[in-house]
Coordinates of C-alpha atoms in Angstrom, one line a residue:
Chain N
M1 CA -98.3 107.1 -0.6
S2 CA -99.5 110.6 -1.0
S3 CA -100.7 111.4 -4.6
S4 CA -102.4 114.4 -4.4
P5 CA -101.2 117.4 -6.6
S6 CA -99.9 120.5 -4.8
D7 CA -103.1 122.3 -4.8
P8 CA -106.2 120.3 -5.9
S9 CA -108.2 123.5 -6.9
V10 CA -105.6 124.7 -9.4
P11 CA -104.3 121.6 -11.1
D12 CA -101.7 123.6 -13.0
S13 CA -100.3 125.6 -10.4
P14 CA -96.4 125.7 -10.4
V15 CA -94.7 123.4 -8.0
I16 CA -91.2 124.9 -8.8
D17 CA -90.6 128.5 -10.0
L18 CA -87.1 129.6 -10.5
R19 CA -86.5 133.2 -11.9
D20 CA -83.2 134.4 -12.9
G21 CA -81.3 131.7 -11.0
A22 CA -77.6 131.8 -10.9
V23 CA -75.2 129.5 -8.5
V24 CA -71.6 130.5 -7.9
I25 CA -69.2 127.8 -6.7
A26 CA -65.9 128.7 -5.6
G27 CA -66.1 132.2 -7.1
R28 CA -67.0 130.6 -10.6
P29 CA -70.5 131.2 -11.8
V30 CA -71.8 127.9 -12.8
L31 CA -75.4 128.5 -13.4
R32 CA -76.4 131.6 -15.0
R33 CA -79.9 133.2 -16.0
V34 CA -82.2 130.2 -15.3
D35 CA -85.6 130.3 -15.4
L36 CA -87.6 127.2 -14.7
T37 CA -91.3 126.6 -14.0
V38 CA -92.4 123.2 -13.4
R39 CA -96.2 122.6 -12.8
S40 CA -97.8 120.0 -10.8
G41 CA -98.1 116.6 -12.3
E42 CA -95.2 117.2 -15.1
F43 CA -92.5 114.8 -15.9
V44 CA -89.5 117.1 -16.9
T45 CA -85.7 115.8 -17.7
L46 CA -82.9 117.9 -17.5
L47 CA -80.5 117.0 -20.2
G48 CA -77.0 118.2 -21.1
P49 CA -73.2 117.2 -21.4
N50 CA -71.2 116.7 -18.4
G51 CA -70.6 119.7 -16.5
S52 CA -73.4 121.5 -18.2
G53 CA -74.8 122.2 -14.7
K54 CA -77.7 119.6 -14.5
S55 CA -76.8 118.5 -11.0
T56 CA -76.2 121.8 -9.9
L57 CA -79.6 123.0 -10.9
V58 CA -81.3 120.2 -8.8
R59 CA -79.1 120.9 -5.8
A60 CA -80.3 124.5 -6.1
L61 CA -83.7 123.4 -6.5
T62 CA -83.5 121.3 -3.5
G63 CA -81.8 123.9 -1.4
L64 CA -78.4 122.1 -1.0
R65 CA -76.7 124.9 -3.2
P66 CA -77.7 128.5 -2.3
L67 CA -78.6 130.8 -5.1
A68 CA -76.4 133.7 -5.7
R69 CA -79.2 135.6 -7.3
G70 CA -82.8 135.1 -8.3
T71 CA -85.6 133.7 -6.6
L72 CA -87.0 130.1 -6.0
T73 CA -90.3 129.2 -4.9
L74 CA -91.4 125.5 -4.0
F75 CA -95.2 125.0 -3.8
G76 CA -95.6 128.7 -4.0
T77 CA -93.6 129.3 -0.7
P78 CA -90.0 131.1 -1.1
L79 CA -87.2 128.6 -0.3
E80 CA -86.1 130.6 2.5
S81 CA -89.3 129.9 4.6
F82 CA -90.0 126.5 3.2
R83 CA -90.7 123.8 5.7
D84 CA -92.6 121.1 4.1
W85 CA -89.8 119.1 3.4
H86 CA -92.0 116.0 3.4
R87 CA -93.4 117.1 0.0
L88 CA -89.9 116.5 -1.6
G89 CA -88.3 113.1 -2.7
F90 CA -84.8 113.5 -3.3
V91 CA -82.7 110.6 -4.9
P92 CA -79.1 111.9 -5.0
Q93 CA -76.3 110.8 -7.3
R94 CA -74.6 108.4 -5.6
A95 CA -72.6 105.3 -6.4
G96 CA -74.3 103.1 -4.1
A97 CA -76.6 102.9 -0.9
A98 CA -73.8 101.1 1.2
S99 CA -71.9 102.8 4.0
G100 CA -69.2 101.7 6.7
V101 CA -71.8 99.5 8.7
P102 CA -74.0 96.8 7.3
T103 CA -77.3 98.3 6.9
S104 CA -80.5 96.4 5.8
V105 CA -82.5 97.6 3.0
R106 CA -85.5 98.3 5.1
E107 CA -83.2 100.6 7.3
V108 CA -82.4 102.6 4.3
V109 CA -85.8 103.1 3.2
A110 CA -87.0 103.6 6.7
S111 CA -84.8 106.6 6.8
G112 CA -86.9 108.3 4.1
R113 CA -89.6 108.4 6.6
L114 CA -87.9 111.1 8.7
T115 CA -89.2 113.8 6.8
R116 CA -92.6 113.1 8.7
R117 CA -91.0 111.7 11.9
R118 CA -89.7 114.1 14.3
G119 CA -87.8 114.0 17.6
L120 CA -87.7 110.8 19.7
R121 CA -91.1 109.6 18.7
P122 CA -91.1 105.8 17.5
A123 CA -92.0 104.5 14.0
S124 CA -95.9 104.5 13.8
R125 CA -97.9 101.9 12.1
A126 CA -98.4 104.4 9.1
D127 CA -94.6 104.8 9.0
R128 CA -93.9 101.0 8.6
A129 CA -96.7 100.7 6.0
A130 CA -95.2 103.5 3.9
V131 CA -91.9 101.7 3.9
E132 CA -93.4 98.4 3.1
S133 CA -95.5 99.9 0.1
A134 CA -92.4 101.8 -1.0
L135 CA -90.5 98.5 -1.3
E136 CA -93.4 96.8 -3.1
L137 CA -93.4 99.5 -5.6
V138 CA -89.7 99.1 -6.6
G139 CA -90.0 95.5 -6.5
L140 CA -87.7 94.9 -3.6
A141 CA -90.0 93.8 -0.9
D142 CA -88.4 90.3 -0.7
R143 CA -84.9 91.9 0.0
A144 CA -86.0 94.0 2.9
K145 CA -83.8 92.3 5.4
D146 CA -80.9 92.0 3.1
S147 CA -77.7 94.0 3.5
V148 CA -77.8 96.6 0.8
A149 CA -74.1 95.9 0.1
T150 CA -75.1 92.3 -1.3
L151 CA -77.5 94.2 -3.9
S152 CA -76.2 95.0 -7.4
G153 CA -75.8 98.6 -8.1
G154 CA -79.3 98.8 -10.0
Q155 CA -81.0 97.4 -6.8
Q156 CA -79.3 100.0 -4.7
Q157 CA -80.7 102.6 -7.0
R158 CA -84.0 101.4 -6.6
V159 CA -83.5 101.2 -2.6
L160 CA -82.6 104.9 -2.9
I161 CA -85.8 105.7 -4.9
A162 CA -87.9 103.6 -2.2
R163 CA -86.5 106.0 0.3
A164 CA -87.6 108.9 -1.3
L165 CA -91.0 107.4 -2.0
A166 CA -91.3 106.4 1.8
G167 CA -91.8 110.0 2.9
G168 CA -94.9 110.2 0.6
P169 CA -93.8 113.3 -1.4
D170 CA -95.4 114.9 -4.5
L171 CA -92.2 116.5 -5.9
F172 CA -89.4 114.1 -6.9
F173 CA -85.9 115.1 -8.0
L174 CA -83.8 112.2 -9.1
D175 CA -80.1 113.0 -10.0
E176 CA -78.9 110.2 -12.5
P177 CA -80.9 107.3 -11.4
T178 CA -80.0 105.1 -14.3
A179 CA -76.1 105.7 -14.3
G180 CA -74.6 102.4 -14.5
V181 CA -77.8 100.6 -14.0
D182 CA -78.4 97.4 -16.3
L183 CA -81.5 97.3 -18.5
P184 CA -83.9 95.1 -16.4
N185 CA -83.2 97.4 -13.4
Q186 CA -83.8 100.4 -15.6
Q187 CA -87.1 98.6 -16.6
A188 CA -88.1 98.2 -13.0
L189 CA -87.4 101.9 -12.4
A190 CA -89.2 103.0 -15.2
G191 CA -92.2 101.0 -14.1
A192 CA -91.8 102.7 -10.5
L193 CA -91.8 106.2 -12.0
H194 CA -94.6 105.4 -14.2
A195 CA -96.9 104.7 -11.4
L196 CA -95.9 107.8 -9.6
S197 CA -96.5 109.8 -12.7
E198 CA -99.9 108.4 -12.9
A199 CA -100.8 109.3 -9.6
G200 CA -100.1 112.9 -10.2
S201 CA -96.6 113.2 -9.0
T202 CA -94.5 115.8 -10.1
I203 CA -91.0 114.6 -11.4
V204 CA -87.8 116.2 -12.3
L205 CA -85.3 113.8 -13.8
V206 CA -81.6 114.6 -14.4
T207 CA -80.2 111.9 -16.9
H208 CA -77.7 111.3 -19.8
E209 CA -79.7 108.3 -21.1
L210 CA -83.4 108.1 -21.1
G211 CA -83.6 104.4 -22.2
P212 CA -86.9 103.0 -21.0
L213 CA -87.8 106.1 -19.4
A214 CA -88.2 108.0 -22.5
P215 CA -92.2 107.5 -23.0
L216 CA -92.7 108.9 -19.6
V217 CA -91.3 112.4 -20.3
D218 CA -93.7 115.2 -20.9
R219 CA -91.0 117.9 -21.3
T220 CA -87.3 118.3 -21.8
V221 CA -85.0 121.1 -20.5
V222 CA -81.4 121.3 -22.0
L223 CA -78.5 122.7 -20.2
R224 CA -75.1 123.8 -21.9
D225 CA -72.5 125.5 -20.0
G226 CA -74.7 126.5 -17.1
C227 CA -77.4 128.3 -19.3
K228 CA -80.9 126.9 -20.5
V229 CA -80.8 126.4 -24.3
Y230 CA -83.7 124.4 -24.6
D231 CA -87.4 124.2 -23.0
G232 CA -90.0 122.3 -24.8
P233 CA -91.4 118.8 -25.9
P234 CA -89.1 115.9 -25.5
L235 CA -86.2 115.5 -27.7
A236 CA -84.3 112.7 -28.7
V237 CA -81.3 112.6 -26.5
D238 CA -78.7 113.0 -29.5
D239 CA -80.4 116.1 -30.3
A240 CA -79.7 117.4 -26.8
H241 CA -76.4 116.1 -26.6
G242 CA -75.2 116.2 -30.0
H243 CA -76.2 119.0 -32.4
H244 CA -75.8 121.8 -29.7
H245 CA -72.0 121.6 -29.3
P246 CA -70.6 120.8 -32.8
E247 CA -67.1 122.3 -31.6
A248 CA -64.5 119.7 -30.7
G249 CA -63.4 119.6 -27.3
R250 CA -65.3 120.0 -24.0
H251 CA -66.4 123.1 -22.5
D252 CA -67.3 122.2 -18.8
H253 CA -66.4 123.0 -15.4
H254 CA -64.0 120.2 -14.9
P255 CA -60.5 121.7 -15.2
G256 CA -58.9 119.9 -18.1
V257 CA -59.5 116.5 -16.5
I258 CA -60.4 114.0 -19.3
A259 CA -61.7 110.7 -18.3
P260 CA -60.1 107.6 -20.0
M261 CA -63.4 106.9 -21.6
D262 CA -63.7 110.3 -23.3
R263 CA -62.4 110.4 -27.0
R264 CA -61.7 113.8 -28.5
D265 CA -61.9 112.6 -31.9
E266 CA -65.5 111.5 -32.0
E267 CA -69.0 112.6 -31.0
V268 CA -69.5 111.5 -27.5
T269 CA -72.7 109.5 -27.1
W270 CA -73.9 109.8 -23.6
Chain K
M1 CA -60.8 85.8 43.9
I2 CA -64.2 85.9 45.6
E3 CA -63.0 88.0 48.3
L4 CA -61.5 90.3 45.6
L5 CA -65.0 90.7 44.1
R6 CA -66.4 91.7 47.5
E7 CA -64.2 94.7 47.7
P8 CA -65.9 97.9 47.2
F9 CA -63.0 99.2 44.9
M10 CA -63.6 96.0 42.6
Q11 CA -67.4 96.7 42.7
R12 CA -66.7 100.2 41.5
A13 CA -64.5 99.1 38.7
L14 CA -66.9 96.4 37.5
L15 CA -69.5 99.0 37.3
A16 CA -67.4 101.3 35.3
A17 CA -66.1 98.6 33.0
L18 CA -69.8 97.6 32.1
V19 CA -71.3 101.2 31.3
T20 CA -68.2 102.0 29.8
G21 CA -68.5 98.9 27.4
L22 CA -72.1 99.7 27.0
A23 CA -71.7 103.3 26.0
A24 CA -68.7 103.5 23.8
P25 CA -69.6 101.2 20.9
V26 CA -73.0 103.2 20.6
I27 CA -71.0 106.3 19.5
G28 CA -68.4 104.2 18.0
T29 CA -71.0 102.8 15.4
Y30 CA -71.7 106.1 14.1
L31 CA -67.8 106.7 13.7
V32 CA -67.5 103.5 11.5
Q33 CA -70.5 104.4 9.6
R34 CA -68.8 107.8 8.8
R35 CA -65.5 106.1 8.0
L36 CA -64.2 108.3 10.9
A37 CA -63.0 105.1 13.3
L38 CA -59.8 107.3 14.2
L39 CA -61.8 110.3 15.4
G40 CA -61.9 108.8 18.9
D41 CA -58.1 108.5 19.0
G42 CA -57.7 112.0 17.8
L43 CA -60.1 113.4 20.5
G44 CA -58.2 110.8 23.1
H45 CA -55.0 112.7 22.3
V46 CA -56.6 116.0 22.7
A47 CA -58.0 114.8 25.9
V48 CA -54.4 114.4 27.2
T49 CA -54.3 118.3 26.9
G50 CA -57.2 118.6 29.0
V51 CA -55.9 116.2 31.7
A52 CA -52.6 117.9 32.0
L53 CA -54.6 121.3 32.1
G54 CA -56.3 119.8 35.1
L55 CA -53.0 118.7 36.7
W56 CA -51.5 122.1 36.3
T57 CA -54.7 124.3 37.4
G58 CA -55.8 121.9 40.2
F59 CA -59.2 121.5 38.6
A60 CA -60.4 117.8 38.5
P61 CA -58.8 116.6 35.4
T62 CA -62.0 114.7 34.3
W63 CA -63.8 117.8 33.8
T64 CA -60.8 119.7 32.1
A65 CA -60.5 116.6 29.9
V66 CA -64.5 116.6 28.9
A67 CA -64.1 120.4 28.3
V68 CA -60.9 120.3 26.0
A69 CA -62.2 117.0 24.1
V70 CA -65.6 118.7 23.4
L71 CA -63.5 121.9 22.1
G72 CA -61.4 119.4 20.1
A73 CA -64.6 117.7 18.6
V74 CA -66.2 121.1 17.7
A75 CA -63.1 122.3 16.2
I76 CA -62.5 119.1 14.0
E77 CA -66.2 119.2 12.9
A78 CA -65.8 122.8 11.9
I79 CA -62.8 121.9 9.9
R80 CA -64.6 118.9 8.2
D81 CA -68.0 121.1 7.7
R82 CA -65.9 123.6 5.6
G83 CA -64.1 121.1 3.9
H84 CA -60.7 122.9 3.7
T85 CA -58.7 120.1 5.2
S86 CA -59.4 116.4 4.7
G87 CA -60.9 114.8 7.8
D88 CA -57.7 112.6 7.6
L89 CA -55.2 115.5 7.9
A90 CA -57.3 117.4 10.6
L91 CA -57.3 114.2 12.5
A92 CA -53.3 114.0 12.3
L93 CA -53.2 117.6 13.4
L94 CA -55.3 116.7 16.4
F95 CA -53.3 113.7 17.4
Y96 CA -49.8 115.6 17.5
G97 CA -51.2 118.8 19.0
G98 CA -53.1 117.1 21.7
L99 CA -50.4 114.9 22.8
A100 CA -47.5 117.3 22.6
G101 CA -49.6 120.0 24.7
G102 CA -50.5 117.4 26.9
V103 CA -46.9 116.2 27.6
M104 CA -45.6 119.8 27.8
I105 CA -48.4 121.0 30.2
T106 CA -47.8 117.9 32.5
G107 CA -44.1 119.0 32.9
L108 CA -45.1 122.7 33.7
A109 CA -47.3 121.1 36.4
E110 CA -44.4 119.2 37.7
Q111 CA -46.6 116.3 38.3
G112 CA -44.4 114.0 36.4
A113 CA -45.1 111.0 34.2
V114 CA -46.7 108.9 36.7
T115 CA -50.1 111.0 37.3
L116 CA -50.3 111.3 33.5
Q117 CA -49.8 107.8 32.9
R118 CA -53.0 106.9 35.1
Y119 CA -54.9 108.6 32.4
L120 CA -52.9 107.4 29.4
F121 CA -53.3 103.8 30.3
G122 CA -56.4 103.8 32.6
S123 CA -56.6 103.1 36.4
I124 CA -59.9 101.4 36.7
T125 CA -59.2 100.1 40.2
S126 CA -58.7 103.4 41.8
I127 CA -62.3 104.9 40.7
S128 CA -63.6 106.7 43.6
I129 CA -67.5 107.0 44.4
S130 CA -67.7 110.5 42.7
D131 CA -66.0 109.2 39.5
I132 CA -68.6 106.3 39.4
W133 CA -71.4 109.1 39.5
F134 CA -69.7 111.1 36.9
T135 CA -69.2 107.9 34.7
L136 CA -72.7 106.7 35.2
G137 CA -74.4 110.0 34.4
L138 CA -72.3 110.6 31.3
A139 CA -72.8 107.1 30.0
L140 CA -76.4 107.6 30.5
V141 CA -76.6 110.6 28.3
I142 CA -74.5 108.8 25.6
V143 CA -76.9 105.9 25.4
V144 CA -80.2 107.6 25.7
L145 CA -79.2 110.3 23.0
G146 CA -77.1 107.6 20.8
L147 CA -79.9 105.2 20.9
G148 CA -82.9 107.7 20.9
L149 CA -81.7 109.8 17.9
L150 CA -80.7 106.5 16.1
P151 CA -82.9 107.2 13.1
Q152 CA -81.8 110.9 12.7
L153 CA -78.0 110.0 13.4
F154 CA -78.2 107.0 11.0
T155 CA -79.9 109.0 8.1
V156 CA -77.3 112.1 8.6
A157 CA -74.3 109.6 8.4
Q158 CA -75.7 107.6 5.7
D159 CA -76.4 110.3 3.3
Q160 CA -75.9 114.1 4.3
D161 CA -77.4 115.4 1.1
F162 CA -80.4 113.2 1.6
A163 CA -80.8 114.2 5.0
K164 CA -80.6 118.1 4.4
V165 CA -83.2 117.8 1.8
A166 CA -85.3 115.7 4.4
G167 CA -85.3 119.0 6.5
L168 CA -83.0 117.6 9.2
N169 CA -80.4 119.8 10.9
V170 CA -77.5 118.0 9.4
R171 CA -74.9 120.4 10.9
G172 CA -76.4 120.1 14.3
Y173 CA -76.5 116.4 14.3
N174 CA -72.9 116.2 13.1
L175 CA -71.9 118.3 16.0
L176 CA -73.9 116.3 18.5
V177 CA -72.1 113.0 17.3
A178 CA -68.5 114.7 17.5
V179 CA -69.4 116.0 21.1
L180 CA -70.9 112.6 22.3
A181 CA -67.4 111.1 21.0
A182 CA -65.6 113.6 23.2
V183 CA -67.8 112.7 26.1
T184 CA -67.4 108.9 25.5
V185 CA -63.5 109.3 25.3
T186 CA -63.2 111.0 28.8
V187 CA -65.8 108.5 30.4
A188 CA -63.7 105.4 28.8
M189 CA -60.3 107.3 29.9
R190 CA -60.6 105.9 33.6
T191 CA -61.1 102.6 32.1
V192 CA -58.8 101.7 29.4
G193 CA -56.8 105.0 29.2
L194 CA -56.8 107.6 26.6
L195 CA -54.4 106.0 24.4
L196 CA -56.7 102.7 24.2
V197 CA -60.0 104.6 24.3
S198 CA -60.8 104.4 20.6
A199 CA -60.5 100.8 20.6
L200 CA -63.4 100.4 23.0
M201 CA -65.4 102.6 20.7
I202 CA -64.4 100.8 17.4
V203 CA -63.4 97.2 18.0
P204 CA -66.7 95.9 19.3
V205 CA -68.2 97.2 16.1
A206 CA -65.6 95.6 14.2
A207 CA -66.5 92.4 15.7
S208 CA -70.2 92.8 15.4
Q209 CA -70.4 93.9 11.8
Q210 CA -68.9 90.5 10.7
L211 CA -72.1 88.9 11.6
A212 CA -74.8 91.5 11.2
R213 CA -76.7 92.6 8.2
S214 CA -78.4 95.5 9.7
F215 CA -77.5 98.8 11.3
R216 CA -79.5 97.9 14.6
A217 CA -78.1 94.5 14.6
T218 CA -74.5 96.0 14.5
I219 CA -75.1 98.7 17.1
G220 CA -76.6 95.9 19.4
G221 CA -74.0 93.4 18.8
A222 CA -71.4 96.0 19.5
V223 CA -72.9 97.1 23.0
A224 CA -72.7 93.4 23.8
V225 CA -69.2 92.9 22.8
G226 CA -68.2 96.1 24.5
A227 CA -70.1 95.2 27.7
G228 CA -68.8 91.6 27.7
A229 CA -65.2 92.8 27.0
G230 CA -65.3 95.4 29.6
V231 CA -66.4 93.2 32.4
G232 CA -64.6 90.0 31.2
G233 CA -61.3 91.9 30.6
L234 CA -61.3 93.3 34.2
L235 CA -62.1 89.8 35.7
V236 CA -59.4 88.3 33.8
A237 CA -56.8 90.8 34.8
A238 CA -57.9 90.5 38.5
Y239 CA -57.7 86.8 38.1
L240 CA -54.3 86.8 36.7
S241 CA -53.1 89.3 39.2
E242 CA -54.7 87.5 42.2
E243 CA -54.0 83.9 41.5
H244 CA -51.0 83.9 39.3
D245 CA -49.3 86.9 40.7
L246 CA -48.8 88.5 37.4
T247 CA -48.9 92.3 36.8
V248 CA -52.0 92.5 34.2
A249 CA -53.6 96.0 33.7
P250 CA -57.2 96.1 33.3
G251 CA -57.3 98.4 30.3
P252 CA -55.2 96.3 28.0
A253 CA -56.9 93.3 29.0
I254 CA -60.3 94.7 28.0
V255 CA -59.0 95.8 24.6
L256 CA -57.4 92.2 23.8
L257 CA -60.7 90.6 24.6
A258 CA -62.5 92.7 22.6
L259 CA -60.0 92.1 19.7
A260 CA -60.3 88.4 20.4
C261 CA -64.2 88.7 19.7
F262 CA -63.2 90.2 16.4
V263 CA -60.6 87.5 15.7
A264 CA -63.3 84.8 16.4
T265 CA -66.2 86.4 14.4
W266 CA -63.9 87.5 11.2
P267 CA -63.6 84.2 9.6
V268 CA -67.3 83.5 10.0
G269 CA -68.0 86.8 8.5
V270 CA -65.6 86.0 5.6
L271 CA -67.5 82.5 4.9
L272 CA -70.8 84.1 5.1
R273 CA -69.9 87.1 2.7
R274 CA -68.2 84.6 0.4
R275 CA -71.5 82.2 0.4
Q276 CA -73.6 85.3 0.0
R277 CA -71.5 86.3 -3.3
R278 CA -71.7 82.8 -4.7
R279 CA -75.2 82.5 -4.5
R280 CA -76.2 85.8 -5.9
P281 CA -78.4 85.4 -8.9
F282 CA -77.1 86.1 -12.4
P283 CA -78.6 89.0 -14.1
A284 CA -81.4 88.1 -16.4
L285 CA -80.3 89.7 -19.7
P286 CA -82.4 89.0 -22.8
T287 CA -80.1 87.3 -25.2
D288 CA -80.8 85.3 -28.5
E289 CA -78.0 83.2 -28.8
H290 CA -77.0 80.3 -26.7
L291 CA -74.6 77.3 -26.9
V292 CA -76.0 73.6 -26.6
I293 CA -73.6 71.3 -24.8
D294 CA -73.4 67.9 -26.7
A295 CA -71.8 65.5 -24.4
H296 CA -72.2 65.7 -20.6
D297 CA -72.3 62.6 -18.8
H298 CA -72.7 64.3 -15.2
V299 CA -76.7 64.9 -14.4
H300 CA -77.3 68.2 -12.7
G301 CA -80.0 68.3 -10.1
P302 CA -80.7 69.9 -6.6
D303 CA -78.5 67.5 -5.0
C304 CA -75.7 67.1 -7.6
G305 CA -73.1 69.1 -5.4
H306 CA -73.0 71.9 -7.9
P307 CA -74.2 75.5 -6.8
A308 CA -77.6 76.1 -8.4
I309 CA -77.7 80.0 -8.8
P310 CA -81.2 81.6 -9.9
H311 CA -81.0 83.2 -13.4
G312 CA -84.1 84.8 -14.6
D313 CA -86.8 82.1 -14.8
H314 CA -84.4 79.2 -14.2
V315 CA -81.3 78.1 -12.4
D316 CA -77.6 77.7 -13.8
Y317 CA -75.5 75.0 -12.4
V318 CA -72.1 76.3 -11.7
H319 CA -68.9 73.9 -12.3
D320 CA -65.3 74.3 -13.8
G321 CA -66.0 77.9 -15.3
H322 CA -69.4 76.7 -16.7
R323 CA -72.8 78.0 -16.2
H324 CA -75.1 74.9 -17.2
A325 CA -78.9 75.4 -17.6
P326 CA -81.0 72.2 -18.2
H327 CA -82.9 72.6 -21.2
G328 CA -85.1 69.2 -22.4
E329 CA -82.7 66.8 -23.0
H330 CA -79.5 68.7 -22.9
Y331 CA -77.6 71.4 -21.1
D332 CA -77.3 75.1 -22.4
E333 CA -74.2 77.1 -21.6
H334 CA -75.3 80.5 -20.4

């Protein structure tokens, strides 16, 4: 596991630097005027109601969504010429880790090693060691040979985190890793993230509910309707989601689709 | 029967059946992983147009089939990549366009249905030496790329977003799988025929994944089933035709044998999965309350016959809708 900050000589050098970022999806501006600077070793959470652009922001920061305007540099390199993908660990928002074919836990985690492996070369001893230690860190070493489909949702989320860990990155993006995860698994997850943070990794976490992760957070960024509305010390999640949108109804980008769980008549607790 | 095996045409047929059976499931596994099991069928139908073009223009139908199937694969990948049409609908369009085009052009070529039928249902026993080299060469390409790039192809099919952020050329690998699928279709065309091509790619995977727990085991098992069904099906067809004077086409025999493998492994897979589900530990949630069971004349233990499921730091015995955990002299209802 690599744990060195982005540049040891400058401990506070910006790892992510987004200026005037905007993302347009299908002709509709989704993110506007977003400035975000994350320094090495910071633990930042992105909060905001559904459709506020949290996931879109993370997708823009990882290069999955092109910026319609603005500039983004990662580790001091403009995104267009950024090639050090092994420094990024990405945990996408997913229902699970399973696919159409049985897949063992170790195979999923080993695929995270591809940020460092190239071409037809077989896995080296270092590759295997990194996979084992990633499994240890999320507490699933004893399940390595099992099919991921037999794991619970929370355990599958931990597999995806181990996959991101396996490449030994120093910047992590996690998109809703605790959604639908039971408390013991959330605690296991918090333990793994704490260890990473302690080791100097930079962490950007999108979440609805912090739960056991709350004590780890250095800084909170709140998005609303595609704009940054708060950037500072951690807030209670209720502040982030409650006070900023007192109007009734939703103002997000989901066109009129209301989930059966959503109530219009009371404040939604995320 | 032994004499039949000495015939050069039969030896060529056996070799073709073996390498097709080895190569087809490799690509089939990636298609199943992407939930695109029917892509092979779509490409098979497109290849019908390719064969017909060959018959019409006088080129070798195998090469025109490769060219048209690869074009079809690129087209469907482009449609999928843009996301304008669902993969499902794009496949359907491919099916109908390919088959209609093929039948129409064959009519123009005035070759009639008989020639086309050789390609639709396979004619493994009429394979020539040059066909064998063609089959061996392309099968080698499929196996080397399909297994050599396994980590990359696996990762891209497993999670595209992750693969992109890992710096993999997702579009390139997707295109590679589609093109390899097209090549597989034309390789298997002579063995089982275009209409059954996809079966040789998919059915061995379906059989293998009943018992496998990992991707590598699935692909290995699928290759074994494919090769076994290829050779076995051909031998069964030859035996029935030779000894019992029945007209048994090798292509369908190969596919039915692969299906028989699935039918054999499926119940075992169902049993294994059910057992796994029943043995899964109960989540350990902190609770304050528990119910003490008073009268319980049965003594639970490792050999009492009730499933003992791990639950936190102890086990729960499961019977009649109860979860009983031993607690001193009595049992708790968990």
